[in-house]
């Protein structure tokens, strides 16, 4: 199926070029029907910063947080309680808005950028919130930011003297982040769809392995519980315990 959908780009321009930009404009693997080069844009050219403030602390909007592992989640669910008390100056985040959290972690060495799949909420002013313009596919950018292609720019343009738990970069610099995207939104959508399917399959396989491990552990514990009785049927039924038959050992 993949062979029918995709083709290997044999473009001489891309193959002979030693320039990284040129190579990114002509990806090696493309969906059939798309031959035009990708385009290089800056984040600030395709997005708008969200500056709407929550000026009413009694707002009905829930407080959200951006987790590197789980994405954007409700703060109350993530911490088992509401951490924020006064949210007057928090930003209002709508569905499909993107959020950059400068807090660094093992999963996100430069902080995570995630899209909001929840309903409208409010988030800390420490976050940078932006909206991708309507001319582009949201899903394409969601997977782009989950990846690490943008990390090199952050490494080269971050401010020195930052806190050890947060990455510092000025908004005007962050908006210069270079992004390579297909010119046609149809190709952006296809790339999102195939990435989404692959991720779904990987999740299901991971979940299957977890269930199989749980099942094998349960069977092991059931069969080798030294206090569990066994019943042997010969000429008559005999009830014994495993500990009466021998010594059990557990792997270190």
Coordinates of N, CA and C in Angstrom, one line a residue:
X1 N 0.8 -1.2 0.0 CA 0.0 0.0 0.0 C 0.9 1.2 0.0
X2 N 1.9 1.2 0.8 CA 2.8 2.4 0.9 C 3.5 2.7 -0.5
X3 N 3.8 1.6 -1.2 CA 4.5 1.8 -2.5 C 3.5 2.5 -3.5
X4 N 2.2 2.2 -3.3 CA 1.2 2.9 -4.2 C 1.0 4.3 -3.9
X5 N 1.2 4.7 -2.6 CA 1.0 6.0 -2.1 C 2.2 6.9 -2.3
X6 N 3.4 6.3 -2.2 CA 4.6 7.1 -2.1 C 5.6 6.7 -3.2
X7 N 6.5 7.7 -3.5 CA 7.5 7.4 -4.5 C 8.8 8.0 -4.0
X8 N 9.9 7.4 -4.5 CA 11.2 7.9 -4.1 C 11.6 9.0 -5.1
X9 N 12.0 10.2 -4.5 CA 12.3 11.3 -5.4 C 13.7 11.2 -6.0
X10 N 13.7 11.1 -7.3 CA 15.0 10.9 -7.9 C 15.5 12.2 -8.5
X11 N 15.1 13.3 -7.9 CA 15.5 14.7 -8.3 C 17.0 14.8 -8.3
X12 N 17.5 15.2 -9.5 CA 19.0 15.4 -9.6 C 19.4 16.6 -8.8
X13 N 18.4 17.6 -8.7 CA 18.7 18.8 -8.0 C 19.0 18.6 -6.5
X14 N 18.2 17.7 -6.0 CA 18.4 17.4 -4.5 C 19.6 16.5 -4.3
X15 N 19.7 15.5 -5.2 CA 20.8 14.5 -5.0 C 22.2 15.1 -5.1
X16 N 22.3 16.1 -6.0 CA 23.7 16.6 -6.3 C 24.0 17.8 -5.4
X17 N 23.0 18.3 -4.7 CA 23.2 19.5 -3.9 C 23.8 19.2 -2.6
X18 N 24.8 20.1 -2.2 CA 25.4 19.9 -0.9 C 24.8 20.8 0.1
X19 N 23.9 21.6 -0.3 CA 23.3 22.6 0.6 C 22.1 21.9 1.3
X20 N 22.1 22.1 2.7 CA 21.1 21.4 3.5 C 19.7 21.9 3.1
X21 N 19.6 23.2 2.9 CA 18.3 23.8 2.6 C 17.7 23.2 1.3
X22 N 18.6 23.0 0.3 CA 18.1 22.4 -1.0 C 17.6 21.0 -0.8
X23 N 18.3 20.3 0.0 CA 17.9 18.9 0.3 C 16.6 18.8 1.0
X24 N 16.3 19.7 1.9 CA 15.1 19.7 2.6 C 13.9 20.2 1.7
X25 N 14.2 21.0 0.7 CA 13.2 21.4 -0.2 C 12.7 20.3 -1.2
X26 N 13.6 19.3 -1.3 CA 13.3 18.1 -2.2 C 13.4 16.9 -1.3
X27 N 12.4 16.5 -0.5 CA 12.5 15.3 0.3 C 12.7 14.0 -0.6
X28 N 13.4 13.1 -0.1 CA 13.7 11.9 -0.8 C 12.5 11.0 -1.1
X29 N 11.5 11.0 -0.1 CA 10.3 10.2 -0.3 C 9.1 11.2 -0.3
X30 N 8.3 11.0 -1.3 CA 7.1 11.9 -1.5 C 5.9 11.1 -1.8
X31 N 4.7 11.6 -1.5 CA 3.5 11.0 -2.0 C 3.3 11.2 -3.5
X32 N 2.8 10.3 -4.2 CA 2.6 10.4 -5.6 C 1.7 11.6 -5.9
X33 N 2.0 12.3 -7.0 CA 1.2 13.4 -7.4 C 1.8 14.8 -6.9
X34 N 2.8 14.7 -6.1 CA 3.4 16.0 -5.6 C 4.9 16.0 -6.0
X35 N 5.2 17.0 -6.9 CA 6.6 17.2 -7.4 C 7.2 18.5 -7.1
X36 N 6.4 19.5 -6.7 CA 6.9 20.8 -6.5 C 7.8 20.8 -5.2
X37 N 8.8 21.7 -5.2 CA 9.6 21.7 -4.0 C 8.8 22.3 -2.8
X38 N 9.3 21.9 -1.6 CA 8.7 22.4 -0.4 C 9.2 23.9 -0.3
X39 N 8.6 24.6 0.7 CA 9.1 26.0 0.9 C 9.6 26.2 2.3
X40 N 10.5 27.1 2.5 CA 11.0 27.4 3.8 C 10.4 28.7 4.3
X41 N 9.8 28.6 5.5 CA 9.2 29.8 6.1 C 9.7 29.9 7.5
X42 N 9.4 31.0 8.1 CA 9.7 31.3 9.5 C 8.4 31.1 10.3
X43 N 8.5 30.6 11.5 CA 7.3 30.4 12.4 C 6.4 31.6 12.4
X44 N 7.1 32.8 12.6 CA 6.3 34.0 12.7 C 5.5 34.4 11.4
X45 N 5.9 33.8 10.3 CA 5.2 34.1 9.0 C 3.9 33.3 8.9
X46 N 3.8 32.2 9.6 CA 2.7 31.3 9.4 C 1.8 31.1 10.7
X47 N 2.2 31.9 11.7 CA 1.5 31.8 13.0 C 1.2 33.2 13.6
X48 N 0.3 33.2 14.6 CA 0.0 34.5 15.3 C 0.1 34.2 16.8
X49 N 0.8 35.1 17.5 CA 0.9 34.9 18.9 C -0.5 35.2 19.6
X50 N -0.8 34.4 20.6 CA -2.1 34.6 21.3 C -1.8 35.5 22.5
X51 N -2.5 36.6 22.7 CA -2.3 37.5 23.8 C -3.5 37.8 24.6
X52 N -4.6 37.0 24.3 CA -5.9 37.2 25.0 C -5.7 36.8 26.5
X53 N -6.0 37.7 27.4 CA -5.8 37.5 28.8 C -7.1 37.1 29.4
X54 N -7.1 36.3 30.5 CA -8.2 36.0 31.3 C -8.3 37.0 32.4
X55 N -9.2 38.0 32.1 CA -9.3 39.1 33.1 C -10.3 38.9 34.2
X56 N -10.8 37.7 34.3 CA -11.8 37.4 35.3 C -11.4 36.1 36.0
X57 N -11.0 36.3 37.2 CA -10.5 35.1 38.0 C -11.6 34.1 38.3
X58 N -12.9 34.5 38.1 CA -14.0 33.6 38.3 C -14.5 33.0 36.9
X59 N -13.6 33.0 36.0 CA -13.9 32.5 34.6 C -14.2 31.0 34.8
X60 N -15.0 30.5 33.8 CA -15.4 29.1 33.8 C -14.4 28.3 33.1
X61 N -13.3 28.9 32.5 CA -12.3 28.1 31.8 C -11.4 27.4 32.8
X62 N -11.1 26.1 32.5 CA -10.2 25.3 33.4 C -8.8 25.7 33.1
X63 N -7.9 25.4 34.1 CA -6.5 25.7 34.0 C -5.9 24.5 33.3
X64 N -5.0 24.8 32.3 CA -4.4 23.7 31.5 C -2.9 23.8 31.8
X65 N -2.2 22.7 31.5 CA -0.7 22.6 31.7 C -0.2 21.8 30.5
X66 N 1.1 22.1 30.1 CA 1.7 21.5 29.0 C 2.8 20.5 29.5
X67 N 2.5 19.2 29.3 CA 3.4 18.2 29.8 C 4.1 17.6 28.6
X68 N 5.4 17.4 28.8 CA 6.3 16.8 27.7 C 5.8 15.4 27.4
X69 N 5.4 14.7 28.4 CA 5.0 13.3 28.2 C 3.6 13.1 27.7
X70 N 2.6 13.9 28.2 CA 1.2 13.7 28.0 C 0.6 14.8 27.1
X71 N 1.3 15.8 26.8 CA 0.8 16.9 26.0 C 0.0 17.9 26.9
X72 N -1.0 18.6 26.3 CA -1.8 19.5 27.1 C -2.9 18.8 27.8
X73 N -2.9 19.0 29.1 CA -3.8 18.3 30.0 C -4.4 19.3 31.0
X74 N -5.5 18.8 31.7 CA -6.1 19.7 32.7 C -5.1 19.6 33.9
X75 N -4.8 20.8 34.5 CA -3.9 20.9 35.6 C -4.4 20.1 36.8
X76 N -5.7 20.2 37.0 CA -6.3 19.5 38.2 C -6.1 18.0 38.1
X77 N -6.2 17.4 36.8 CA -6.0 16.0 36.7 C -4.5 15.6 36.8
X78 N -3.6 16.5 36.3 CA -2.2 16.2 36.2 C -1.6 16.2 37.6
X79 N -2.0 17.2 38.4 CA -1.4 17.4 39.8 C -2.4 16.9 40.9
X80 N -3.5 16.4 40.5 CA -4.6 16.0 41.5 C -5.1 17.2 42.3
X81 N -4.8 18.4 41.8 CA -5.4 19.5 42.5 C -5.1 20.8 41.6
X82 N -5.8 21.9 41.8 CA -5.5 23.1 41.1 C -4.3 23.8 41.8
X83 N -3.2 24.0 41.0 CA -2.1 24.7 41.5 C -2.3 26.2 41.4
X84 N -2.8 26.7 40.3 CA -3.0 28.1 40.1 C -4.2 28.6 41.0
X85 N -4.0 29.8 41.6 CA -5.0 30.4 42.5 C -5.6 31.6 41.8
X86 N -4.7 32.5 41.4 CA -5.2 33.7 40.7 C -4.8 33.6 39.2
X87 N -5.8 33.5 38.4 CA -5.5 33.3 36.9 C -5.9 34.5 36.1
X88 N -5.9 35.7 36.8 CA -6.3 36.9 36.1 C -5.5 37.2 34.8
X89 N -4.1 37.0 34.9 CA -3.2 37.3 33.8 C -2.9 36.1 33.0
X90 N -3.6 35.0 33.2 CA -3.3 33.8 32.3 C -3.8 34.0 30.9
X91 N -3.2 33.4 30.0 CA -3.6 33.4 28.6 C -4.8 32.5 28.3
X92 N -5.7 32.9 27.5 CA -6.8 32.0 27.0 C -6.3 31.2 25.9
X93 N -6.5 29.9 26.0 CA -6.0 28.9 25.0 C -7.2 28.2 24.4
X94 N -7.4 28.3 23.1 CA -8.5 27.7 22.4 C -8.0 26.3 21.8
X95 N -9.0 25.5 21.4 CA -8.7 24.3 20.7 C -7.9 24.5 19.5
X96 N -6.8 23.7 19.3 CA -5.9 23.8 18.1 C -4.9 24.9 18.2
X97 N -4.9 25.6 19.4 CA -3.8 26.6 19.6 C -2.5 25.7 20.0
X98 N -1.4 26.2 19.7 CA -0.1 25.6 20.1 C 0.5 26.3 21.3
X99 N 1.2 25.5 22.1 CA 1.7 26.0 23.4 C 3.2 25.6 23.5
X100 N 4.1 26.5 23.7 CA 5.5 26.2 23.9 C 5.7 26.4 25.4
X101 N 6.2 25.3 26.1 CA 6.5 25.4 27.5 C 8.0 25.4 27.6
X102 N 8.6 26.4 28.1 CA 10.1 26.5 28.2 C 10.7 25.6 29.3
X103 N 9.9 24.9 30.1 CA 10.5 24.0 31.1 C 11.1 22.8 30.4
X104 N 12.4 22.6 30.7 CA 13.1 21.5 30.1 C 13.0 20.2 30.9
X105 N 13.2 19.1 30.2 CA 13.1 17.8 30.8 C 13.9 16.8 30.0
X106 N 13.9 15.6 30.4 CA 14.6 14.5 29.7 C 13.9 14.3 28.3
X107 N 12.5 14.3 28.4 CA 11.8 14.1 27.2 C 11.8 15.3 26.2
X108 N 12.0 16.5 26.8 CA 12.0 17.7 26.0 C 13.1 18.6 26.4
X109 N 14.3 18.4 25.9 CA 15.5 19.2 26.3 C 15.4 20.7 26.1
X110 N 14.5 21.1 25.2 CA 14.3 22.5 24.9 C 12.9 23.0 25.2
X111 N 12.2 22.1 25.9 CA 10.8 22.4 26.2 C 9.9 21.8 25.2
X112 N 8.6 21.4 25.5 CA 7.7 20.8 24.5 C 6.9 21.9 23.9
X113 N 6.6 21.6 22.6 CA 5.6 22.4 21.8 C 4.4 21.4 21.5
X114 N 3.2 21.7 22.1 CA 2.1 20.8 21.9 C 0.9 21.6 21.5
X115 N -0.1 20.9 20.8 CA -1.3 21.5 20.4 C -2.4 21.1 21.4
X116 N -3.3 22.0 21.6 CA -4.4 21.8 22.5 C -5.6 21.1 21.8
X117 N -5.8 19.9 22.3 CA -6.9 19.1 21.8 C -8.1 19.2 22.7
X118 N -8.0 19.9 23.8 CA -9.0 20.0 24.8 C -9.9 21.2 24.5
X119 N -10.9 21.5 25.3 CA -11.7 22.7 25.1 C -10.9 23.9 25.6
X120 N -11.5 25.1 25.4 CA -10.9 26.3 25.8 C -10.5 26.3 27.3
X121 N -9.3 26.8 27.6 CA -8.8 26.9 28.9 C -7.9 28.0 29.1
X122 N -7.2 28.1 30.2 CA -6.3 29.2 30.5 C -4.9 28.6 30.9
X123 N -3.9 29.3 30.5 CA -2.5 28.8 30.8 C -1.6 29.9 31.3
X124 N -0.6 29.5 32.1 CA 0.3 30.4 32.7 C 1.0 31.4 31.6
X125 N 1.2 32.6 32.0 CA 1.9 33.5 31.1 C 3.4 33.2 30.8
X126 N 3.9 32.2 31.5 CA 5.2 31.7 31.2 C 5.3 31.0 29.9
X127 N 4.1 30.5 29.4 CA 4.1 29.8 28.2 C 4.0 30.8 27.0
X128 N 4.5 30.3 25.8 CA 4.3 31.1 24.6 C 3.2 30.4 23.8
X129 N 2.1 31.1 23.5 CA 1.0 30.5 22.9 C 0.8 31.1 21.5
X130 N 0.6 30.2 20.5 CA 0.4 30.7 19.1 C -0.6 29.9 18.3
X131 N -1.1 30.5 17.3 CA -2.1 29.8 16.4 C -1.5 29.7 15.0
X132 N -1.6 28.6 14.4 CA -1.2 28.4 13.0 C -2.3 28.9 12.1
X133 N -1.9 29.7 11.1 CA -2.9 30.3 10.2 C -3.7 29.2 9.5
X134 N -4.9 29.6 9.0 CA -5.8 28.7 8.4 C -5.4 28.1 7.1
X135 N -4.3 28.6 6.5 CA -3.9 28.0 5.2 C -3.1 26.8 5.4
X136 N -2.9 26.3 6.6 CA -2.0 25.1 6.8 C -2.7 24.0 7.6
X137 N -2.2 22.8 7.5 CA -2.8 21.7 8.2 C -2.3 21.6 9.6
X138 N -3.1 21.6 10.6 CA -2.7 21.6 12.0 C -1.9 20.4 12.4
X139 N -2.4 19.2 11.9 CA -1.8 18.0 12.2 C -0.4 17.8 11.8
X140 N -0.1 18.4 10.6 CA 1.3 18.4 10.1 C 2.3 19.1 11.1
X141 N 1.9 20.2 11.6 CA 2.7 20.9 12.6 C 2.8 20.2 13.9
X142 N 1.7 19.5 14.3 CA 1.7 18.8 15.5 C 2.8 17.7 15.5
X143 N 2.9 17.0 14.5 CA 4.0 16.0 14.4 C 5.3 16.6 14.2
X144 N 5.4 17.7 13.5 CA 6.7 18.4 13.3 C 7.3 18.8 14.6
X145 N 6.4 19.3 15.5 CA 7.0 19.8 16.8 C 7.2 18.7 17.8
X146 N 6.5 17.5 17.6 CA 6.8 16.4 18.4 C 8.2 15.9 18.1
X147 N 8.6 16.0 16.9 CA 10.0 15.6 16.5 C 11.0 16.6 17.0
X148 N 12.3 16.4 16.6 CA 13.4 17.2 17.1 C 14.1 18.1 16.1
X149 N 13.6 18.2 14.9 CA 14.2 19.0 13.8 C 14.5 20.4 14.2
X150 N 13.6 21.0 15.1 CA 13.7 22.4 15.5 C 14.7 22.6 16.7
X151 N 15.2 21.5 17.2 CA 16.0 21.6 18.4 C 17.3 22.4 18.1
X152 N 17.9 22.1 16.9 CA 19.2 22.7 16.6 C 19.1 24.3 16.6
X153 N 18.0 24.8 16.1 CA 17.8 26.2 16.1 C 17.7 26.7 17.5
X154 N 17.0 26.0 18.4 CA 16.9 26.4 19.8 C 18.3 26.4 20.5
X155 N 19.0 25.4 20.2 CA 20.4 25.3 20.8 C 21.3 26.5 20.3
X156 N 21.1 26.9 19.1 CA 22.0 27.9 18.6 C 21.5 29.3 18.9
X157 N 20.3 29.5 19.3 CA 19.7 30.8 19.5 C 19.2 31.1 20.9
X158 N 19.3 30.2 21.8 CA 18.9 30.4 23.2 C 19.8 31.4 23.9
X159 N 19.2 32.0 24.9 CA 19.9 33.0 25.7 C 20.8 32.3 26.7
X160 N 21.9 32.9 27.0 CA 22.8 32.3 28.1 C 22.3 32.8 29.4
X161 N 22.8 32.1 30.4 CA 22.4 32.5 31.8 C 21.0 32.1 32.2
X162 N 20.4 31.1 31.5 CA 19.0 30.7 31.8 C 19.0 29.9 33.0
X163 N 17.8 29.8 33.6 CA 17.6 28.9 34.8 C 17.8 27.5 34.3
X164 N 18.2 26.7 35.3 CA 18.6 25.3 34.9 C 17.3 24.5 34.5
X165 N 16.1 24.9 35.0 CA 14.9 24.1 34.6 C 14.1 24.7 33.5
X166 N 14.6 25.9 33.0 CA 13.8 26.5 31.9 C 14.8 27.0 30.8
X167 N 14.3 26.9 29.6 CA 15.1 27.3 28.4 C 14.6 28.7 28.1
X168 N 15.6 29.6 27.9 CA 15.3 31.0 27.6 C 15.6 31.4 26.1
X169 N 14.5 31.9 25.5 CA 14.7 32.4 24.1 C 13.7 33.5 23.9
X170 N 14.1 34.6 23.3 CA 13.2 35.7 23.1 C 12.1 35.4 22.1
X171 N 11.0 36.0 22.3 CA 9.8 35.8 21.3 C 10.2 36.1 19.9
X172 N 10.9 37.2 19.7 CA 11.2 37.6 18.3 C 12.2 36.7 17.7
X173 N 13.0 36.0 18.5 CA 14.0 35.0 18.0 C 13.2 33.7 17.7
X174 N 12.4 33.3 18.6 CA 11.6 32.1 18.5 C 10.8 32.1 17.2
X175 N 10.3 33.3 16.8 CA 9.5 33.4 15.6 C 10.3 33.3 14.3
X176 N 11.6 33.3 14.5 CA 12.5 33.1 13.3 C 12.8 31.7 13.1
X177 N 12.2 30.8 13.9 CA 12.4 29.3 13.7 C 12.1 28.9 12.3
X178 N 13.1 28.4 11.6 CA 12.8 27.9 10.2 C 12.1 26.6 10.1
X179 N 11.1 26.6 9.2 CA 10.2 25.4 9.0 C 10.1 25.1 7.5
X180 N 10.3 23.8 7.2 CA 10.1 23.4 5.8 C 8.8 22.7 5.7
X181 N 7.9 23.1 4.8 CA 6.6 22.6 4.6 C 6.2 22.4 3.2
X182 N 5.4 21.4 2.9 CA 4.9 21.3 1.5 C 4.0 22.5 1.1
X183 N 4.1 22.8 -0.2 CA 3.4 24.0 -0.6 C 1.9 23.7 -0.6
X184 N 1.5 22.5 -0.9 CA 0.0 22.2 -1.0 C -0.4 21.6 0.4
X185 N -1.6 22.1 0.8 CA -2.1 21.6 2.1 C -2.5 20.1 2.0
X186 N -2.8 19.7 0.8 CA -3.2 18.3 0.6 C -2.0 17.3 1.0
X187 N -0.8 17.7 0.6 CA 0.3 16.9 1.0 C 0.6 17.0 2.5
X188 N 0.4 18.2 3.0 CA 0.5 18.3 4.5 C -0.4 17.3 5.2
X189 N -1.6 17.3 4.7 CA -2.7 16.4 5.3 C -2.3 15.0 5.2
X190 N -1.8 14.5 4.0 CA -1.4 13.1 3.8 C -0.2 12.8 4.8
X191 N 0.7 13.7 5.0 CA 1.8 13.4 5.9 C 1.3 13.2 7.3
X192 N 0.4 14.1 7.7 CA -0.2 14.0 9.0 C -0.9 12.6 9.2
X193 N -1.7 12.3 8.2 CA -2.5 11.0 8.3 C -1.6 9.8 8.4
X194 N -0.6 9.7 7.6 CA 0.3 8.5 7.7 C 1.0 8.5 9.0
X195 N 1.5 9.6 9.5 CA 2.1 9.7 10.8 C 1.1 9.3 12.0
X196 N -0.1 9.7 11.8 CA -1.1 9.4 12.8 C -1.4 7.9 12.9
X197 N -1.4 7.3 11.7 CA -1.7 5.8 11.6 C -0.5 5.1 12.2
X198 N 0.7 5.5 11.8 CA 1.9 4.8 12.4 C 1.9 4.9 13.9
X199 N 1.7 6.1 14.4 CA 1.7 6.3 15.9 C 0.6 5.4 16.6
X200 N -0.6 5.3 15.9 CA -1.6 4.5 16.5 C -1.3 3.1 16.5
X201 N -0.6 2.6 15.5 CA -0.2 1.2 15.4 C 0.9 0.9 16.5
X202 N 1.8 1.9 16.6 CA 2.9 1.7 17.7 C 2.3 1.7 19.1
X203 N 1.3 2.6 19.3 CA 0.6 2.6 20.6 C -0.1 1.2 20.9
X204 N -0.8 0.7 19.9 CA -1.5 -0.6 20.0 C -0.5 -1.7 20.3
X205 N 0.6 -1.7 19.6 CA 1.6 -2.8 19.8 C 2.2 -2.7 21.2
X206 N 2.5 -1.4 21.6 CA 3.0 -1.2 23.0 C 2.0 -1.7 24.0
X207 N 0.7 -1.4 23.8 CA -0.3 -1.8 24.7 C -0.5 -3.3 24.7
X208 N -0.3 -3.9 23.6 CA -0.4 -5.4 23.5 C 0.7 -6.0 24.3
X209 N 1.9 -5.5 24.2 CA 3.0 -6.0 24.9 C 2.8 -5.9 26.4
X210 N 2.3 -4.8 26.8 CA 2.0 -4.6 28.3 C 1.0 -5.6 28.8
X211 N -0.1 -5.8 28.0 CA -1.1 -6.8 28.4 C -0.5 -8.2 28.4
X212 N 0.3 -8.6 27.4 CA 0.9 -9.9 27.4 C 1.9 -10.1 28.6
X213 N 2.6 -9.1 29.0 CA 3.5 -9.2 30.2 C 2.7 -9.3 31.4
X214 N 1.6 -8.6 31.5 CA 0.7 -8.7 32.7 C 0.1 -10.1 32.8
X215 N -0.3 -10.7 31.6 CA -0.9 -12.0 31.6 C 0.1 -13.1 32.0
X216 N 1.3 -13.0 31.4 CA 2.4 -14.0 31.7 C 2.7 -13.9 33.2
X217 N 2.8 -12.7 33.8 CA 3.1 -12.6 35.2 C 2.0 -13.2 36.1
X218 N 0.7 -13.0 35.6 CA -0.4 -13.5 36.4 C -0.4 -15.1 36.3
X219 N -0.1 -15.6 35.2 CA 0.0 -17.1 35.0 C 1.1 -17.6 35.9
X220 N 2.3 -17.0 35.9 CA 3.4 -17.4 36.7 C 3.0 -17.4 38.2
X221 N 2.4 -16.3 38.6 CA 2.1 -16.3 40.0 C 1.0 -17.3 40.4
X222 N 0.1 -17.6 39.5 CA -0.9 -18.6 39.7 C -0.4 -20.0 39.8
X223 N 0.6 -20.3 38.9 CA 1.1 -21.7 38.8 C 2.1 -21.9 39.9
X224 N 2.9 -20.9 40.3 CA 4.0 -21.1 41.2 C 3.8 -20.5 42.5
X225 N 2.6 -20.3 42.9 CA 2.3 -19.9 44.3 C 2.4 -21.0 45.2
X226 N 3.4 -21.0 46.1 CA 3.7 -22.2 46.9 C 2.6 -22.4 47.9
X227 N 1.7 -21.5 48.1 CA 0.6 -21.7 49.1 C -0.7 -22.0 48.4
X228 N -0.6 -22.2 47.1 CA -1.8 -22.6 46.3 C -1.9 -24.1 46.2
X229 N -3.1 -24.7 46.5 CA -3.2 -26.2 46.4 C -3.3 -26.7 45.0
X230 N -2.7 -27.9 44.7 CA -2.9 -28.5 43.5 C -3.7 -29.8 43.7
X231 N -4.4 -30.2 42.7 CA -5.2 -31.4 42.8 C -4.7 -32.4 41.7
X232 N -4.3 -33.6 42.1 CA -3.8 -34.6 41.2 C -4.9 -35.8 41.2
X233 N -5.3 -36.1 40.0 CA -6.3 -37.2 39.9 C -5.6 -38.5 39.4
X234 N -5.5 -39.5 40.3 CA -5.0 -40.8 39.9 C -6.2 -41.8 40.2
X235 N -5.9 -42.7 41.0 CA -7.0 -43.6 41.4 C -8.0 -42.8 42.4
X236 N -7.4 -41.8 43.0 CA -8.1 -40.9 43.9 C -7.6 -39.5 43.9
X237 N -8.4 -38.6 44.2 CA -7.9 -37.2 44.2 C -7.0 -36.9 45.4
X238 N -5.9 -36.2 45.1 CA -5.0 -35.9 46.2 C -4.7 -34.4 46.1
X239 N -4.8 -33.8 47.3 CA -4.6 -32.4 47.4 C -3.2 -32.1 48.0
X240 N -2.3 -31.4 47.3 CA -1.0 -31.0 47.9 C -0.7 -29.6 47.6
X241 N 0.3 -29.0 48.3 CA 0.8 -27.7 48.1 C 2.1 -27.8 47.4
X242 N 2.4 -26.8 46.5 CA 3.6 -26.7 45.8 C 4.8 -26.8 46.7
X243 N 4.8 -26.2 47.8 CA 5.9 -26.1 48.8 C 6.2 -27.5 49.3
X244 N 5.2 -28.5 49.2 CA 5.4 -29.8 49.7 C 6.1 -30.7 48.6
X245 N 6.1 -30.2 47.4 CA 6.7 -31.0 46.3 C 8.2 -30.7 46.1
X246 N 8.6 -29.5 46.5 CA 10.0 -29.1 46.3 C 10.3 -27.7 46.7
X247 N 11.4 -27.2 46.3 CA 11.8 -25.8 46.6 C 11.6 -24.9 45.4
X248 N 11.0 -23.8 45.6 CA 10.8 -22.9 44.4 C 11.9 -21.8 44.5
X249 N 12.3 -21.3 43.3 CA 13.3 -20.3 43.2 C 12.7 -19.2 42.3
X250 N 13.1 -17.9 42.5 CA 12.7 -16.8 41.7 C 13.9 -16.2 41.1
X251 N 13.8 -15.9 39.8 CA 15.0 -15.3 39.1 C 15.3 -14.0 39.7
X252 N 16.6 -13.7 39.8 CA 17.0 -12.4 40.4 C 16.7 -11.3 39.4

